[in-house]
Amino acid sequence: MRGVFVVVLCAAAGLTGGCDTEEFHPKGPTLETQTGARIVRMHDPELVARGRAVFAQHCARCHGAQAEGAPDWRRRGPGGLYPPPPLDGSGHAWHHASTQLKDIIRNGSPPGQGGMPAWKDKLSEEEIDAAVEWFQSLWPNAVYAAWWDTEQRSLGRRPVK
């Protein structure tokens, strides 16, 4: 029995020894959200790079090269539809949870709201995820922190302080 204990103890020590490596200490700003939760903001650099490419190829024509949106995006156009909004954190995209953002990309604007086409037959789920990761990486920290609270509520979680 003592031999089993020593083996388990050594295995546990080996597993926890790896916890002091860089991969367990994320690099990114620590933010306090509106609910008082403290989070570490991290974006996967490879996913962000892929998202930048997807956005440039498929989204920038309408939303702008830096996701700045159409100049007069708050006013309905001549056809009664809203122009493409900014996705860089200066618009309202951060008010929506990830599932809502991705649903709009997949299925387009709700009828009568905007001219966003559905991309579900043109972009894979991975490309949609990457595009969202890229434009969220542009958001100022305060905007990202506010969005995080929205995201947690959408997942049925209460942010922990």
mmCIF file of C-alpha atoms in Angstrom:
data_model
loop_
_atom_site.group_PDB
_atom_site.id
_atom_site.type_symbol
_atom_site.label_atom_id
_atom_site.label_comp_id
_atom_site.label_asym_id
_atom_site.label_seq_id
_atom_site.Cartn_x
_atom_site.Cartn_y
_atom_site.Cartn_z
ATOM 1 C CA MET A 1 0.000 0.000 0.000
ATOM 2 C CA ARG A 2 2.853 2.326 0.823
ATOM 3 C CA GLY A 3 4.313 1.750 -2.672
ATOM 4 C CA VAL A 4 1.017 2.796 -4.280
ATOM 5 C CA PHE A 5 0.974 5.958 -2.152
ATOM 6 C CA VAL A 6 4.531 6.856 -3.231
ATOM 7 C CA VAL A 7 3.665 6.299 -6.912
ATOM 8 C CA VAL A 8 0.518 8.446 -6.614
ATOM 9 C CA LEU A 9 2.437 11.123 -4.725
ATOM 10 C CA CYS A 10 5.198 11.196 -7.354
ATOM 11 C CA ALA A 11 2.661 11.322 -10.174
ATOM 12 C CA ALA A 12 0.829 14.191 -8.502
ATOM 13 C CA ALA A 13 4.090 16.059 -7.992
ATOM 14 C CA GLY A 14 4.949 15.573 -11.642
ATOM 15 C CA LEU A 15 1.576 16.870 -12.763
ATOM 16 C CA THR A 16 1.629 19.928 -10.551
ATOM 17 C CA GLY A 17 5.218 20.665 -11.446
ATOM 18 C CA GLY A 18 4.057 21.560 -14.921
ATOM 19 C CA CYS A 19 1.633 24.122 -13.532
ATOM 20 C CA ASP A 20 4.457 26.548 -12.996
ATOM 21 C CA THR A 21 5.230 26.723 -16.696
ATOM 22 C CA GLU A 22 4.436 29.707 -18.873
ATOM 23 C CA GLU A 23 1.415 28.052 -20.486
ATOM 24 C CA PHE A 24 -0.419 28.100 -17.133
ATOM 25 C CA HIS A 25 0.303 31.791 -16.604
ATOM 26 C CA PRO A 26 -1.616 33.454 -19.413
ATOM 27 C CA LYS A 27 -0.245 36.628 -20.868
ATOM 28 C CA GLY A 28 -2.817 39.288 -21.395
ATOM 29 C CA PRO A 29 -4.307 42.145 -19.450
ATOM 30 C CA THR A 30 -6.320 41.329 -16.355
ATOM 31 C CA LEU A 31 -9.601 43.190 -16.558
ATOM 32 C CA GLU A 32 -12.329 43.897 -14.079
ATOM 33 C CA THR A 33 -15.786 43.553 -15.571
ATOM 34 C CA GLN A 34 -18.839 45.622 -14.690
ATOM 35 C CA THR A 35 -19.947 42.859 -12.329
ATOM 36 C CA GLY A 36 -16.595 42.973 -10.555
ATOM 37 C CA ALA A 37 -15.267 39.726 -12.023
ATOM 38 C CA ARG A 38 -11.557 39.666 -12.819
ATOM 39 C CA ILE A 39 -10.715 38.047 -16.141
ATOM 40 C CA VAL A 40 -7.610 37.623 -18.255
ATOM 41 C CA ARG A 41 -8.099 38.769 -21.822
ATOM 42 C CA MET A 42 -6.457 36.370 -24.229
ATOM 43 C CA HIS A 43 -6.747 35.887 -27.966
ATOM 44 C CA ASP A 44 -5.185 32.988 -29.848
ATOM 45 C CA PRO A 45 -2.699 34.707 -32.211
ATOM 46 C CA GLU A 46 -3.136 32.048 -34.911
ATOM 47 C CA LEU A 47 -6.924 32.308 -34.770
ATOM 48 C CA VAL A 48 -6.714 36.108 -34.879
ATOM 49 C CA ALA A 49 -4.447 35.929 -37.954
ATOM 50 C CA ARG A 50 -6.861 33.550 -39.703
ATOM 51 C CA GLY A 51 -9.749 35.792 -38.726
ATOM 52 C CA ARG A 52 -7.997 38.833 -40.156
ATOM 53 C CA ALA A 53 -7.644 37.012 -43.490
ATOM 54 C CA VAL A 54 -11.272 35.793 -43.483
ATOM 55 C CA PHE A 55 -12.509 39.266 -42.603
ATOM 56 C CA ALA A 56 -10.386 40.913 -45.303
ATOM 57 C CA GLN A 57 -11.674 38.517 -47.940
ATOM 58 C CA HIS A 58 -15.351 38.349 -47.005
ATOM 59 C CA CYS A 59 -16.341 41.135 -44.614
ATOM 60 C CA ALA A 60 -14.189 44.216 -45.190
ATOM 61 C CA ARG A 61 -16.018 45.256 -48.353
ATOM 62 C CA CYS A 62 -19.027 46.202 -46.217
ATOM 63 C CA HIS A 63 -17.662 46.581 -42.671
ATOM 64 C CA GLY A 64 -14.374 48.310 -43.599
ATOM 65 C CA ALA A 65 -10.780 47.088 -43.562
ATOM 66 C CA GLN A 66 -10.445 47.716 -39.823
ATOM 67 C CA ALA A 67 -14.062 46.771 -39.007
ATOM 68 C CA GLU A 68 -14.943 50.463 -38.704
ATOM 69 C CA GLY A 69 -18.350 50.062 -40.379
ATOM 70 C CA ALA A 70 -20.199 52.419 -42.694
ATOM 71 C CA PRO A 71 -19.896 56.123 -41.827
ATOM 72 C CA ASP A 72 -23.600 56.675 -41.124
ATOM 73 C CA TRP A 73 -24.379 53.230 -39.703
ATOM 74 C CA ARG A 74 -26.893 54.489 -37.125
ATOM 75 C CA ARG A 75 -29.344 55.820 -39.728
ATOM 76 C CA ARG A 76 -31.507 53.746 -41.984
ATOM 77 C CA GLY A 77 -30.577 54.072 -45.634
ATOM 78 C CA PRO A 78 -32.897 54.932 -48.535
ATOM 79 C CA GLY A 79 -34.250 51.365 -48.590
ATOM 80 C CA GLY A 80 -35.055 51.506 -44.870
ATOM 81 C CA LEU A 81 -32.183 49.204 -43.881
ATOM 82 C CA TYR A 82 -29.296 50.016 -41.588
ATOM 83 C CA PRO A 83 -25.818 50.156 -43.175
ATOM 84 C CA PRO A 84 -23.086 47.797 -41.913
ATOM 85 C CA PRO A 85 -22.190 48.665 -38.312
ATOM 86 C CA PRO A 86 -18.667 48.841 -36.946
ATOM 87 C CA LEU A 87 -17.365 45.660 -35.373
ATOM 88 C CA ASP A 88 -14.270 47.281 -33.842
ATOM 89 C CA GLY A 89 -15.866 47.984 -30.466
ATOM 90 C CA SER A 90 -17.225 51.424 -31.356
ATOM 91 C CA GLY A 91 -20.656 50.109 -32.363
ATOM 92 C CA HIS A 92 -23.113 47.773 -30.706
ATOM 93 C CA ALA A 93 -21.676 44.352 -31.637
ATOM 94 C CA TRP A 94 -20.297 43.936 -28.131
ATOM 95 C CA HIS A 95 -23.857 43.982 -26.760
ATOM 96 C CA HIS A 96 -24.357 40.555 -28.347
ATOM 97 C CA ALA A 97 -23.139 37.219 -27.043
ATOM 98 C CA SER A 98 -20.947 35.082 -29.310
ATOM 99 C CA THR A 99 -23.879 32.870 -30.267
ATOM 100 C CA GLN A 100 -25.845 35.896 -31.488
ATOM 101 C CA LEU A 101 -22.903 37.329 -33.421
ATOM 102 C CA LYS A 102 -22.266 34.007 -35.126
ATOM 103 C CA ASP A 103 -25.975 33.517 -35.832
ATOM 104 C CA ILE A 104 -26.108 36.877 -37.630
ATOM 105 C CA ILE A 105 -23.034 35.942 -39.676
ATOM 106 C CA ARG A 106 -24.529 32.550 -40.553
ATOM 107 C CA ASN A 107 -28.071 33.702 -41.303
ATOM 108 C CA GLY A 108 -27.777 37.403 -42.131
ATOM 109 C CA SER A 109 -29.591 40.396 -40.688
ATOM 110 C CA PRO A 110 -33.064 39.957 -39.298
ATOM 111 C CA PRO A 111 -35.676 40.941 -41.907
ATOM 112 C CA GLY A 112 -36.096 44.692 -42.226
ATOM 113 C CA GLN A 113 -32.996 45.515 -40.172
ATOM 114 C CA GLY A 114 -29.933 45.461 -42.405
ATOM 115 C CA GLY A 115 -28.500 44.111 -45.607
ATOM 116 C CA MET A 116 -26.177 41.516 -44.086
ATOM 117 C CA PRO A 117 -26.301 38.397 -46.260
ATOM 118 C CA ALA A 118 -26.218 34.877 -44.858
ATOM 119 C CA TRP A 119 -22.738 33.344 -44.931
ATOM 120 C CA LYS A 120 -23.611 29.816 -43.783
ATOM 121 C CA ASP A 121 -23.059 28.390 -47.271
ATOM 122 C CA LYS A 122 -19.832 30.327 -47.854
ATOM 123 C CA LEU A 123 -17.956 30.250 -44.539
ATOM 124 C CA SER A 124 -17.176 27.271 -42.327
ATOM 125 C CA GLU A 125 -17.821 27.389 -38.587
ATOM 126 C CA GLU A 126 -14.055 27.675 -38.095
ATOM 127 C CA GLU A 127 -13.892 30.705 -40.414
ATOM 128 C CA ILE A 128 -16.795 32.345 -38.591
ATOM 129 C CA ASP A 129 -15.106 31.687 -35.232
ATOM 130 C CA ALA A 130 -11.863 33.161 -36.556
ATOM 131 C CA ALA A 131 -13.532 36.301 -37.933
ATOM 132 C CA VAL A 132 -15.265 36.924 -34.597
ATOM 133 C CA GLU A 133 -12.004 36.340 -32.715
ATOM 134 C CA TRP A 134 -10.274 38.894 -34.958
ATOM 135 C CA PHE A 135 -12.772 41.704 -34.570
ATOM 136 C CA GLN A 136 -13.105 41.051 -30.829
ATOM 137 C CA SER A 137 -9.326 41.425 -30.577
ATOM 138 C CA LEU A 138 -9.836 45.022 -31.769
ATOM 139 C CA TRP A 139 -12.189 45.906 -28.927
ATOM 140 C CA PRO A 140 -10.892 48.217 -26.201
ATOM 141 C CA ASN A 141 -10.452 46.482 -22.845
ATOM 142 C CA ALA A 142 -13.478 48.210 -21.276
ATOM 143 C CA VAL A 143 -15.692 47.092 -24.172
ATOM 144 C CA TYR A 144 -14.357 43.543 -24.007
ATOM 145 C CA ALA A 145 -14.977 43.408 -20.245
ATOM 146 C CA ALA A 146 -18.585 44.589 -20.702
ATOM 147 C CA TRP A 147 -19.097 42.012 -23.470
ATOM 148 C CA TRP A 148 -17.692 39.274 -21.224
ATOM 149 C CA ASP A 149 -20.483 39.876 -18.697
ATOM 150 C CA THR A 150 -23.052 39.599 -21.517
ATOM 151 C CA GLU A 151 -21.406 36.394 -22.701
ATOM 152 C CA GLN A 152 -21.558 34.875 -19.226
ATOM 153 C CA ARG A 153 -25.252 35.734 -18.852
ATOM 154 C CA SER A 154 -25.967 34.154 -22.253
ATOM 155 C CA LEU A 155 -24.338 30.950 -21.015
ATOM 156 C CA GLY A 156 -26.450 30.960 -17.861
ATOM 157 C CA ARG A 157 -23.471 31.802 -15.678
ATOM 158 C CA ARG A 158 -23.299 34.371 -12.968
ATOM 159 C CA PRO A 159 -19.963 36.180 -13.159
ATOM 160 C CA VAL A 160 -17.863 35.359 -10.102
ATOM 161 C CA LYS A 161 -16.101 38.185 -8.310
#
